[in-house]
Coordinates of C-alpha atoms in Angstrom, one line a residue:
M10 CA 0.0 0.0 0.0
N11 CA 1.3 3.4 -1.0
I12 CA 0.4 6.7 0.7
G13 CA -3.0 7.8 -0.7
E14 CA -3.8 4.4 -2.1
A15 CA -7.1 2.9 -1.1
V16 CA -7.4 -0.7 0.3
T17 CA -10.2 -3.1 0.1
S18 CA -11.9 -4.8 3.0
G19 CA -10.1 -8.1 3.6
D20 CA -6.7 -6.9 2.3
L21 CA -3.6 -8.0 4.1
I22 CA -1.2 -5.0 4.8
E23 CA 2.4 -5.2 5.9
V24 CA 3.3 -2.3 8.2
E25 CA 6.9 -1.4 8.2
L26 CA 8.3 1.1 10.7
T27 CA 11.7 2.6 9.7
L28 CA 13.8 4.2 12.4
D29 CA 16.7 6.5 11.9
S30 CA 18.7 6.7 15.2
K31 CA 21.4 9.3 15.5
N32 CA 22.8 7.6 18.7
D33 CA 22.9 4.3 20.5
Y34 CA 20.0 4.0 22.9
T35 CA 18.7 1.4 25.4
Y36 CA 15.1 0.5 26.6
I37 CA 13.1 2.1 23.8
L38 CA 9.3 1.8 23.5
I39 CA 7.7 2.1 20.0
E40 CA 3.9 2.4 19.9
D41 CA 2.1 2.2 16.6
M42 CA -1.6 3.0 16.9
K43 CA -3.9 0.8 14.8
P44 CA -6.4 2.7 12.5
A45 CA -10.1 2.1 13.2
G46 CA -11.4 -0.9 11.3
F47 CA -8.0 -2.7 11.1
E48 CA -6.9 -5.7 13.1
T49 CA -3.5 -7.3 13.5
V50 CA -3.0 -10.7 12.0
D51 CA -0.9 -12.0 14.8
A52 CA -2.5 -12.1 18.3
K53 CA 0.2 -13.7 20.4
S54 CA 2.6 -11.3 22.1
G55 CA 6.2 -12.2 22.6
Y56 CA 9.6 -12.4 20.9
N57 CA 8.9 -13.1 17.2
G58 CA 12.4 -12.9 15.7
N59 CA 12.1 -9.3 14.4
A60 CA 15.2 -7.4 13.3
L61 CA 15.4 -5.4 16.5
G62 CA 15.0 -8.3 18.8
A63 CA 12.0 -6.5 20.3
Y64 CA 9.3 -7.9 22.5
V65 CA 6.0 -7.3 20.7
E66 CA 2.6 -6.7 22.4
Y67 CA -0.5 -6.8 20.3
R68 CA -3.1 -4.6 22.0
D69 CA -6.7 -3.6 21.1
N70 CA -5.6 -0.1 19.8
R71 CA -1.9 -0.4 19.2
V72 CA 1.1 -2.6 18.6
A73 CA 4.0 -2.0 21.0
F74 CA 7.6 -2.9 20.5
F75 CA 9.9 -3.0 23.5
V76 CA 13.5 -2.7 22.3
R77 CA 16.4 -3.4 24.7
T78 CA 19.1 -1.8 22.6
L79 CA 18.9 0.4 19.5
G80 CA 22.2 1.1 17.8
E81 CA 23.0 4.2 15.7
G82 CA 21.7 4.0 12.1
K83 CA 18.7 2.9 10.2
H84 CA 16.5 0.0 11.4
S85 CA 13.1 -1.4 10.6
V86 CA 10.5 -3.5 12.2
S87 CA 7.2 -4.8 10.7
Y88 CA 3.9 -6.5 11.4
R89 CA 0.8 -7.4 9.5
M90 CA -2.7 -6.3 9.8
R91 CA -5.9 -6.8 7.9
A92 CA -8.4 -4.1 6.6
E93 CA -11.8 -5.1 7.9
T94 CA -14.3 -2.2 8.0
P95 CA -14.9 0.2 5.1
G96 CA -14.5 3.9 5.6
K97 CA -12.0 6.8 5.7
V98 CA -9.7 6.7 8.8
S99 CA -6.6 8.1 10.2
A100 CA -3.5 6.2 11.2
L101 CA -2.3 8.2 14.2
P102 CA 1.4 9.0 14.5
T103 CA 3.7 6.3 15.8
K104 CA 5.3 7.3 19.1
M105 CA 8.8 6.3 20.2
E106 CA 10.3 7.1 23.6
A107 CA 13.1 6.1 26.0
M108 CA 11.5 4.3 28.9
Y109 CA 13.9 5.6 31.5
A110 CA 14.8 9.0 29.9
P111 CA 11.4 10.7 29.3
E112 CA 13.0 13.7 27.6
L113 CA 13.9 11.5 24.6
K114 CA 10.8 11.3 22.3
A115 CA 10.0 10.9 18.6
N116 CA 7.0 10.5 16.4
S117 CA 6.0 10.0 12.8
D118 CA 3.4 11.7 10.6
E119 CA -0.3 10.9 10.6
M120 CA -1.6 9.0 7.5
K121 CA -5.1 9.0 6.0
I122 CA -6.4 5.6 4.8
E123 CA -9.5 4.7 2.8
C124 CA -10.9 1.2 3.0
K125 CA -13.4 0.3 0.4
D126 CA -16.0 -2.5 0.5
K127 CA -15.4 -5.7 -1.4

């Protein structure tokens, strides 16, 4: 799915979060809010072998990644979700913060998504 492209109810979507870290960090929380009408494919939280070695929690309204160490440079992590309910919705910004240094925060842009009926 590209920005501005509509999806159809039932479509499987790969969400990829790309991080650009200017320093080395420890204990980072990344929270990606799920758009209304979309559900994650995986439901079991835990370590799933992602590139960051992050613990993943699938919640009702978000997917949370708990990263023990994040090195300097570009990284990515992904998960899958399915479009279920037709309509125009917003994907709220992804939030990233250091769990033990609250002054370190980052966020992404908001994204508009249209889901069409089959």
